[in-house]
Amino acid sequence: MKFKCPLIVVNNIELSRNFYENVLNQKVKYDFGENVVYDGGFAIQLKPYFANMITINEDDITTKSNNFELYFEEEDIDSFIKKLENINGIKYIHSLVEHPWGQRVVRFYDPDMHIIEVGESMETVIKRFLNQGLSVEETAKRTQHPIEFVRQVNK
């Protein structure tokens, strides 16, 4: 068996497409109308279509459960934060924070209240620490990544 991708249910396919394609820069792999698959490895599907497929009432599909998120990485998190600040209607869970391992992330909701996390890649975090003068060993300890990984990033 092979896992293929998560699918999230949306109320308005055009609004959701606009969000994922223009806010998060996702590229469409397949467009089936009520179902859109992105190169990033996830899909969105229109709520009535999804409810009909699994034969349940649309009202039984809940929103804002806060138990699932889609995670994206951005090499230039500061520019992305500036981009978000210019988009009306973004509902933040929290603004940019730095985790103990050094990764900076922001969390907010998509138009259907699915949690979106955008964080720096750990390669970016490691490069930042090394550029700030931390040794390979100090960087490995701080980022909780193996020394071999930090050395590979440092090449």
Short mmCIF file of N, CA and C in Angstrom, two decimals:
data_model
loop_
_atom_site.label_atom_id
_atom_site.label_comp_id
_atom_site.label_asym_id
_atom_site.label_seq_id
_atom_site.Cartn_x
_atom_site.Cartn_y
_atom_site.Cartn_z
N MET A 1 0.84 -1.17 0.00
CA MET A 1 0.00 0.00 0.00
C MET A 1 0.88 1.24 0.00
N LYS A 2 0.42 2.28 -0.69
CA LYS A 2 1.18 3.52 -0.80
C LYS A 2 0.27 4.69 -0.50
N PHE A 3 0.66 5.52 0.48
CA PHE A 3 -0.10 6.74 0.78
C PHE A 3 0.11 7.73 -0.35
N LYS A 4 -0.96 8.38 -0.81
CA LYS A 4 -0.87 9.30 -1.94
C LYS A 4 -0.92 10.76 -1.54
N CYS A 5 -1.96 11.18 -0.81
CA CYS A 5 -2.03 12.60 -0.44
C CYS A 5 -3.22 12.86 0.47
N PRO A 6 -3.12 13.89 1.30
CA PRO A 6 -4.30 14.30 2.07
C PRO A 6 -5.25 15.09 1.17
N LEU A 7 -6.52 14.98 1.47
CA LEU A 7 -7.56 15.72 0.75
C LEU A 7 -8.31 16.54 1.78
N ILE A 8 -8.46 17.82 1.53
CA ILE A 8 -9.25 18.64 2.43
C ILE A 8 -10.51 19.12 1.72
N VAL A 9 -11.58 19.21 2.47
CA VAL A 9 -12.89 19.59 1.94
C VAL A 9 -13.03 21.11 2.03
N VAL A 10 -13.53 21.72 0.94
CA VAL A 10 -13.67 23.16 0.88
C VAL A 10 -15.10 23.54 0.48
N ASN A 11 -15.52 24.71 0.94
CA ASN A 11 -16.87 25.20 0.62
C ASN A 11 -16.95 25.90 -0.72
N ASN A 12 -15.87 26.55 -1.13
CA ASN A 12 -15.87 27.32 -2.37
C ASN A 12 -14.55 27.01 -3.09
N ILE A 13 -14.64 26.27 -4.18
CA ILE A 13 -13.44 25.80 -4.87
C ILE A 13 -12.63 26.96 -5.43
N GLU A 14 -13.29 27.99 -5.96
CA GLU A 14 -12.55 29.12 -6.54
C GLU A 14 -11.84 29.94 -5.46
N LEU A 15 -12.51 30.18 -4.34
CA LEU A 15 -11.89 30.90 -3.23
C LEU A 15 -10.69 30.12 -2.69
N SER A 16 -10.84 28.82 -2.53
CA SER A 16 -9.75 28.00 -2.04
C SER A 16 -8.61 27.92 -3.04
N ARG A 17 -8.94 27.80 -4.31
CA ARG A 17 -7.89 27.79 -5.34
C ARG A 17 -7.11 29.09 -5.30
N ASN A 18 -7.81 30.20 -5.20
CA ASN A 18 -7.14 31.49 -5.14
C ASN A 18 -6.18 31.54 -3.95
N PHE A 19 -6.63 31.05 -2.79
CA PHE A 19 -5.80 31.04 -1.59
C PHE A 19 -4.55 30.19 -1.80
N TYR A 20 -4.72 28.95 -2.22
CA TYR A 20 -3.57 28.05 -2.34
C TYR A 20 -2.64 28.43 -3.49
N GLU A 21 -3.19 28.93 -4.56
CA GLU A 21 -2.37 29.26 -5.72
C GLU A 21 -1.73 30.64 -5.62
N ASN A 22 -2.41 31.61 -5.02
CA ASN A 22 -1.87 32.97 -4.98
C ASN A 22 -1.23 33.34 -3.65
N VAL A 23 -1.73 32.80 -2.54
CA VAL A 23 -1.12 33.09 -1.24
C VAL A 23 0.05 32.14 -0.98
N LEU A 24 -0.17 30.85 -1.24
CA LEU A 24 0.85 29.84 -0.93
C LEU A 24 1.62 29.34 -2.16
N ASN A 25 1.36 29.96 -3.32
CA ASN A 25 2.10 29.67 -4.56
C ASN A 25 2.10 28.20 -4.97
N GLN A 26 1.01 27.51 -4.74
CA GLN A 26 0.92 26.10 -5.12
C GLN A 26 0.55 25.98 -6.60
N LYS A 27 1.11 24.97 -7.24
CA LYS A 27 0.88 24.73 -8.66
C LYS A 27 -0.07 23.55 -8.83
N VAL A 28 -1.04 23.71 -9.70
CA VAL A 28 -2.02 22.66 -9.97
C VAL A 28 -1.37 21.53 -10.77
N LYS A 29 -1.56 20.34 -10.27
CA LYS A 29 -1.11 19.15 -10.98
C LYS A 29 -2.26 18.62 -11.84
N TYR A 30 -3.44 18.48 -11.23
CA TYR A 30 -4.64 18.02 -11.94
C TYR A 30 -5.82 18.87 -11.50
N ASP A 31 -6.65 19.25 -12.45
CA ASP A 31 -7.87 20.00 -12.15
C ASP A 31 -9.05 19.20 -12.67
N PHE A 32 -9.83 18.63 -11.74
CA PHE A 32 -10.99 17.83 -12.11
C PHE A 32 -12.29 18.59 -11.83
N GLY A 33 -12.23 19.90 -11.71
CA GLY A 33 -13.42 20.68 -11.41
C GLY A 33 -13.68 20.74 -9.91
N GLU A 34 -14.38 19.73 -9.40
CA GLU A 34 -14.71 19.67 -7.97
C GLU A 34 -13.54 19.18 -7.13
N ASN A 35 -12.46 18.75 -7.78
CA ASN A 35 -11.29 18.22 -7.09
C ASN A 35 -10.05 18.76 -7.80
N VAL A 36 -9.15 19.36 -7.01
CA VAL A 36 -7.91 19.91 -7.56
C VAL A 36 -6.75 19.31 -6.78
N VAL A 37 -5.80 18.74 -7.51
CA VAL A 37 -4.62 18.13 -6.91
C VAL A 37 -3.44 19.07 -7.19
N TYR A 38 -2.65 19.34 -6.13
CA TYR A 38 -1.50 20.23 -6.25
C TYR A 38 -0.20 19.46 -6.29
N ASP A 39 0.80 20.04 -6.96
CA ASP A 39 2.13 19.44 -7.02
C ASP A 39 2.70 19.19 -5.63
N GLY A 40 2.30 19.99 -4.66
CA GLY A 40 2.80 19.85 -3.30
C GLY A 40 2.37 18.58 -2.59
N GLY A 41 1.45 17.82 -3.20
CA GLY A 41 1.08 16.54 -2.61
C GLY A 41 -0.19 16.56 -1.78
N PHE A 42 -1.10 17.48 -2.04
CA PHE A 42 -2.39 17.48 -1.36
C PHE A 42 -3.46 17.87 -2.37
N ALA A 43 -4.72 17.66 -1.98
CA ALA A 43 -5.84 17.97 -2.86
C ALA A 43 -6.92 18.71 -2.09
N ILE A 44 -7.70 19.48 -2.84
CA ILE A 44 -8.90 20.10 -2.27
C ILE A 44 -10.10 19.56 -3.04
N GLN A 45 -11.22 19.41 -2.31
CA GLN A 45 -12.42 18.88 -2.96
C GLN A 45 -13.64 19.64 -2.45
N LEU A 46 -14.54 19.96 -3.35
CA LEU A 46 -15.74 20.70 -3.02
C LEU A 46 -16.65 19.89 -2.09
N LYS A 47 -17.12 20.54 -1.05
CA LYS A 47 -17.88 19.88 0.02
C LYS A 47 -19.08 19.06 -0.48
N PRO A 48 -19.97 19.60 -1.31
CA PRO A 48 -21.12 18.78 -1.75
C PRO A 48 -20.69 17.52 -2.51
N TYR A 49 -19.67 17.65 -3.31
CA TYR A 49 -19.16 16.50 -4.07
C TYR A 49 -18.61 15.44 -3.12
N PHE A 50 -17.83 15.87 -2.14
CA PHE A 50 -17.25 14.96 -1.16
C PHE A 50 -18.36 14.27 -0.34
N ALA A 51 -19.32 15.05 0.14
CA ALA A 51 -20.41 14.49 0.95
C ALA A 51 -21.20 13.44 0.15
N ASN A 52 -21.44 13.73 -1.11
CA ASN A 52 -22.17 12.79 -1.96
C ASN A 52 -21.38 11.50 -2.18
N MET A 53 -20.06 11.63 -2.35
CA MET A 53 -19.22 10.45 -2.58
C MET A 53 -19.22 9.51 -1.39
N ILE A 54 -19.19 10.06 -0.18
CA ILE A 54 -19.13 9.20 0.99
C ILE A 54 -20.52 9.02 1.62
N THR A 55 -21.53 9.49 0.92
CA THR A 55 -22.95 9.35 1.28
C THR A 55 -23.25 9.79 2.72
N ILE A 56 -22.88 11.03 3.03
CA ILE A 56 -23.29 11.64 4.29
C ILE A 56 -23.87 13.01 4.02
N ASN A 57 -24.55 13.54 5.00
CA ASN A 57 -25.11 14.87 4.91
C ASN A 57 -23.99 15.90 5.00
N GLU A 58 -24.06 16.94 4.19
CA GLU A 58 -23.03 17.99 4.22
C GLU A 58 -22.86 18.59 5.62
N ASP A 59 -23.95 18.68 6.37
CA ASP A 59 -23.88 19.27 7.72
C ASP A 59 -23.04 18.42 8.67
N ASP A 60 -22.79 17.17 8.33
CA ASP A 60 -21.96 16.31 9.17
C ASP A 60 -20.46 16.52 8.94
N ILE A 61 -20.12 17.37 7.98
CA ILE A 61 -18.72 17.72 7.72
C ILE A 61 -18.43 18.99 8.51
N THR A 62 -17.61 18.88 9.52
CA THR A 62 -17.35 20.01 10.41
C THR A 62 -16.14 20.82 9.94
N THR A 63 -16.05 22.05 10.46
CA THR A 63 -14.91 22.90 10.17
C THR A 63 -14.24 23.30 11.48
N LYS A 64 -13.02 23.79 11.33
CA LYS A 64 -12.21 24.30 12.45
C LYS A 64 -12.08 23.30 13.59
N SER A 65 -11.70 22.09 13.24
CA SER A 65 -11.50 21.08 14.28
C SER A 65 -10.16 21.27 14.99
N ASN A 66 -9.25 22.03 14.37
CA ASN A 66 -7.94 22.30 14.95
C ASN A 66 -7.15 21.03 15.28
N ASN A 67 -7.37 19.97 14.53
CA ASN A 67 -6.63 18.73 14.78
C ASN A 67 -5.83 18.25 13.57
N PHE A 68 -5.64 19.14 12.61
CA PHE A 68 -4.95 18.78 11.38
C PHE A 68 -4.40 20.07 10.78
N GLU A 69 -3.20 20.00 10.21
CA GLU A 69 -2.67 21.18 9.52
C GLU A 69 -1.93 20.76 8.27
N LEU A 70 -1.88 21.68 7.33
CA LEU A 70 -1.03 21.52 6.16
C LEU A 70 0.23 22.33 6.42
N TYR A 71 1.39 21.71 6.22
CA TYR A 71 2.67 22.34 6.53
C TYR A 71 3.40 22.68 5.24
N PHE A 72 3.84 23.92 5.15
CA PHE A 72 4.59 24.39 4.00
C PHE A 72 5.91 24.98 4.49
N GLU A 73 6.93 24.95 3.63
CA GLU A 73 8.19 25.58 3.96
C GLU A 73 8.47 26.72 2.99
N GLU A 74 9.06 27.76 3.54
CA GLU A 74 9.39 28.96 2.78
C GLU A 74 10.83 29.34 3.10
N GLU A 75 11.64 29.49 2.07
CA GLU A 75 13.05 29.84 2.29
C GLU A 75 13.21 31.27 2.82
N ASP A 76 12.36 32.17 2.37
CA ASP A 76 12.45 33.57 2.80
C ASP A 76 11.20 33.90 3.62
N ILE A 77 11.20 33.48 4.87
CA ILE A 77 10.02 33.64 5.73
C ILE A 77 9.68 35.11 5.96
N ASP A 78 10.68 35.98 6.04
CA ASP A 78 10.41 37.40 6.28
C ASP A 78 9.63 38.02 5.12
N SER A 79 9.99 37.69 3.89
CA SER A 79 9.24 38.19 2.73
C SER A 79 7.83 37.62 2.70
N PHE A 80 7.69 36.34 3.07
CA PHE A 80 6.36 35.74 3.10
C PHE A 80 5.47 36.43 4.13
N ILE A 81 6.02 36.76 5.31
CA ILE A 81 5.26 37.45 6.34
C ILE A 81 4.79 38.80 5.82
N LYS A 82 5.65 39.51 5.11
CA LYS A 82 5.25 40.81 4.52
C LYS A 82 4.12 40.61 3.51
N LYS A 83 4.20 39.55 2.72
CA LYS A 83 3.14 39.24 1.76
C LYS A 83 1.82 39.00 2.49
N LEU A 84 1.86 38.19 3.57
CA LEU A 84 0.64 37.90 4.33
C LEU A 84 0.03 39.17 4.91
N GLU A 85 0.87 40.08 5.38
CA GLU A 85 0.38 41.33 5.98
C GLU A 85 -0.41 42.17 4.99
N ASN A 86 -0.20 41.97 3.70
CA ASN A 86 -0.91 42.73 2.67
C ASN A 86 -2.15 42.01 2.14
N ILE A 87 -2.51 40.89 2.75
CA ILE A 87 -3.68 40.13 2.32
C ILE A 87 -4.78 40.31 3.35
N ASN A 88 -5.90 40.86 2.91
CA ASN A 88 -7.03 41.06 3.81
C ASN A 88 -7.67 39.73 4.17
N GLY A 89 -8.10 39.62 5.42
CA GLY A 89 -8.89 38.49 5.85
C GLY A 89 -8.12 37.30 6.37
N ILE A 90 -6.79 37.37 6.46
CA ILE A 90 -6.03 36.26 7.02
C ILE A 90 -6.34 36.17 8.50
N LYS A 91 -6.76 35.00 8.95
CA LYS A 91 -7.06 34.77 10.37
C LYS A 91 -5.89 34.00 10.97
N TYR A 92 -5.12 34.69 11.78
CA TYR A 92 -3.92 34.11 12.37
C TYR A 92 -4.25 33.26 13.59
N ILE A 93 -3.56 32.15 13.72
CA ILE A 93 -3.54 31.39 14.96
C ILE A 93 -2.46 32.01 15.84
N HIS A 94 -1.31 32.29 15.23
CA HIS A 94 -0.26 33.07 15.89
C HIS A 94 0.62 33.70 14.82
N SER A 95 1.22 34.82 15.17
CA SER A 95 2.16 35.47 14.27
C SER A 95 3.47 34.68 14.27
N LEU A 96 4.48 35.24 13.63
CA LEU A 96 5.77 34.56 13.52
C LEU A 96 6.36 34.30 14.90
N VAL A 97 6.68 33.03 15.17
CA VAL A 97 7.32 32.63 16.43
C VAL A 97 8.56 31.81 16.09
N GLU A 98 9.48 31.76 17.03
CA GLU A 98 10.66 30.91 16.87
C GLU A 98 10.61 29.79 17.88
N HIS A 99 10.64 28.55 17.37
CA HIS A 99 10.63 27.38 18.24
C HIS A 99 12.00 27.23 18.91
N PRO A 100 12.07 26.45 19.99
CA PRO A 100 13.35 26.25 20.68
C PRO A 100 14.46 25.73 19.77
N TRP A 101 14.15 25.00 18.72
CA TRP A 101 15.16 24.47 17.80
C TRP A 101 15.54 25.48 16.72
N GLY A 102 14.96 26.71 16.81
CA GLY A 102 15.38 27.80 15.94
C GLY A 102 14.53 28.05 14.71
N GLN A 103 13.62 27.16 14.41
CA GLN A 103 12.78 27.33 13.22
C GLN A 103 11.71 28.38 13.50
N ARG A 104 11.57 29.32 12.57
CA ARG A 104 10.53 30.34 12.68
C ARG A 104 9.32 29.92 11.85
N VAL A 105 8.13 30.01 12.44
CA VAL A 105 6.89 29.57 11.79
C VAL A 105 5.76 30.54 12.07
N VAL A 106 4.78 30.52 11.20
CA VAL A 106 3.53 31.24 11.39
C VAL A 106 2.40 30.27 11.11
N ARG A 107 1.30 30.40 11.85
CA ARG A 107 0.12 29.56 11.60
C ARG A 107 -1.09 30.44 11.43
N PHE A 108 -1.94 30.05 10.47
CA PHE A 108 -3.16 30.79 10.18
C PHE A 108 -4.15 29.82 9.53
N TYR A 109 -5.35 30.30 9.28
CA TYR A 109 -6.39 29.46 8.69
C TYR A 109 -6.54 29.74 7.20
N ASP A 110 -6.89 28.70 6.45
CA ASP A 110 -7.30 28.90 5.06
C ASP A 110 -8.77 29.34 5.07
N PRO A 111 -9.38 29.61 3.92
CA PRO A 111 -10.77 30.09 3.92
C PRO A 111 -11.78 29.15 4.57
N ASP A 112 -11.45 27.85 4.68
CA ASP A 112 -12.35 26.88 5.29
C ASP A 112 -11.93 26.48 6.70
N MET A 113 -11.04 27.27 7.29
CA MET A 113 -10.59 27.10 8.67
C MET A 113 -9.73 25.86 8.89
N HIS A 114 -9.01 25.42 7.85
CA HIS A 114 -7.98 24.40 8.01
C HIS A 114 -6.72 25.13 8.46
N ILE A 115 -5.97 24.53 9.37
CA ILE A 115 -4.75 25.16 9.84
C ILE A 115 -3.65 25.05 8.78
N ILE A 116 -3.01 26.19 8.54
CA ILE A 116 -1.87 26.26 7.63
C ILE A 116 -0.66 26.68 8.46
N GLU A 117 0.42 25.92 8.35
CA GLU A 117 1.68 26.32 8.98
C GLU A 117 2.69 26.57 7.88
N VAL A 118 3.38 27.70 7.96
CA VAL A 118 4.47 28.00 7.04
C VAL A 118 5.69 28.25 7.90
N GLY A 119 6.73 27.47 7.64
CA GLY A 119 7.95 27.59 8.41
C GLY A 119 9.18 27.60 7.53
N GLU A 120 10.27 28.06 8.11
CA GLU A 120 11.55 27.99 7.42
C GLU A 120 11.95 26.53 7.30
N SER A 121 12.63 26.19 6.23
CA SER A 121 13.21 24.85 6.15
C SER A 121 14.32 24.76 7.18
N MET A 122 14.58 23.57 7.65
CA MET A 122 15.66 23.41 8.63
C MET A 122 17.01 23.71 8.00
N GLU A 123 17.14 23.53 6.70
CA GLU A 123 18.38 23.92 6.03
C GLU A 123 18.60 25.42 6.17
N THR A 124 17.54 26.20 6.01
CA THR A 124 17.63 27.66 6.17
C THR A 124 18.00 28.03 7.60
N VAL A 125 17.39 27.35 8.57
CA VAL A 125 17.69 27.60 9.98
C VAL A 125 19.16 27.31 10.26
N ILE A 126 19.64 26.18 9.78
CA ILE A 126 21.03 25.78 10.00
C ILE A 126 21.98 26.80 9.38
N LYS A 127 21.70 27.22 8.15
CA LYS A 127 22.55 28.23 7.50
C LYS A 127 22.55 29.54 8.30
N ARG A 128 21.39 29.91 8.83
CA ARG A 128 21.30 31.15 9.63
C ARG A 128 22.18 31.04 10.87
N PHE A 129 22.11 29.91 11.57
CA PHE A 129 22.92 29.73 12.78
C PHE A 129 24.41 29.71 12.45
N LEU A 130 24.78 29.02 11.39
CA LEU A 130 26.19 28.97 11.01
C LEU A 130 26.69 30.36 10.63
N ASN A 131 25.85 31.13 9.91
CA ASN A 131 26.22 32.50 9.53
C ASN A 131 26.32 33.42 10.74
N GLN A 132 25.60 33.08 11.81
CA GLN A 132 25.67 33.88 13.05
C GLN A 132 26.89 33.49 13.89
N GLY A 133 27.66 32.50 13.44
CA GLY A 133 28.89 32.14 14.13
C GLY A 133 28.82 30.90 14.99
N LEU A 134 27.67 30.22 15.04
CA LEU A 134 27.62 28.97 15.79
C LEU A 134 28.45 27.92 15.06
N SER A 135 29.09 27.05 15.81
CA SER A 135 29.85 25.95 15.21
C SER A 135 28.89 24.89 14.70
N VAL A 136 29.43 23.95 13.95
CA VAL A 136 28.62 22.83 13.46
C VAL A 136 28.03 22.08 14.65
N GLU A 137 28.82 21.84 15.66
CA GLU A 137 28.35 21.11 16.83
C GLU A 137 27.27 21.89 17.58
N GLU A 138 27.49 23.19 17.77
CA GLU A 138 26.50 24.03 18.45
C GLU A 138 25.19 24.09 17.66
N THR A 139 25.34 24.17 16.35
CA THR A 139 24.15 24.22 15.48
C THR A 139 23.39 22.91 15.55
N ALA A 140 24.09 21.80 15.52
CA ALA A 140 23.45 20.48 15.61
C ALA A 140 22.68 20.36 16.92
N LYS A 141 23.31 20.78 18.00
CA LYS A 141 22.65 20.71 19.31
C LYS A 141 21.42 21.61 19.35
N ARG A 142 21.55 22.84 18.89
CA ARG A 142 20.43 23.79 18.94
C ARG A 142 19.27 23.34 18.06
N THR A 143 19.57 22.85 16.85
CA THR A 143 18.50 22.47 15.91
C THR A 143 17.99 21.06 16.12
N GLN A 144 18.66 20.30 16.98
CA GLN A 144 18.28 18.92 17.25
C GLN A 144 18.41 18.03 16.00
N HIS A 145 19.36 18.39 15.15
CA HIS A 145 19.62 17.62 13.93
C HIS A 145 21.00 16.97 14.04
N PRO A 146 21.18 15.84 13.37
CA PRO A 146 22.49 15.16 13.42
C PRO A 146 23.61 16.04 12.87
N ILE A 147 24.78 15.89 13.43
CA ILE A 147 25.95 16.64 12.98
C ILE A 147 26.18 16.40 11.48
N GLU A 148 25.97 15.18 11.01
CA GLU A 148 26.17 14.87 9.60
C GLU A 148 25.26 15.72 8.71
N PHE A 149 24.02 15.91 9.16
CA PHE A 149 23.08 16.74 8.38
C PHE A 149 23.56 18.19 8.35
N VAL A 150 24.00 18.71 9.50
CA VAL A 150 24.49 20.08 9.56
C VAL A 150 25.72 20.25 8.68
N ARG A 151 26.62 19.28 8.70
CA ARG A 151 27.80 19.35 7.83
C ARG A 151 27.41 19.35 6.36
N GLN A 152 26.41 18.53 6.00
CA GLN A 152 25.95 18.48 4.61
C GLN A 152 25.38 19.83 4.18
N VAL A 153 24.62 20.47 5.04
CA VAL A 153 24.05 21.78 4.75
C VAL A 153 25.16 22.82 4.62
N ASN A 154 26.21 22.65 5.41
CA ASN A 154 27.32 23.61 5.48
C ASN A 154 28.24 23.53 4.26
N LYS A 155 28.09 22.54 3.40
CA LYS A 155 28.97 22.38 2.23
C LYS A 155 28.71 23.46 1.20
#
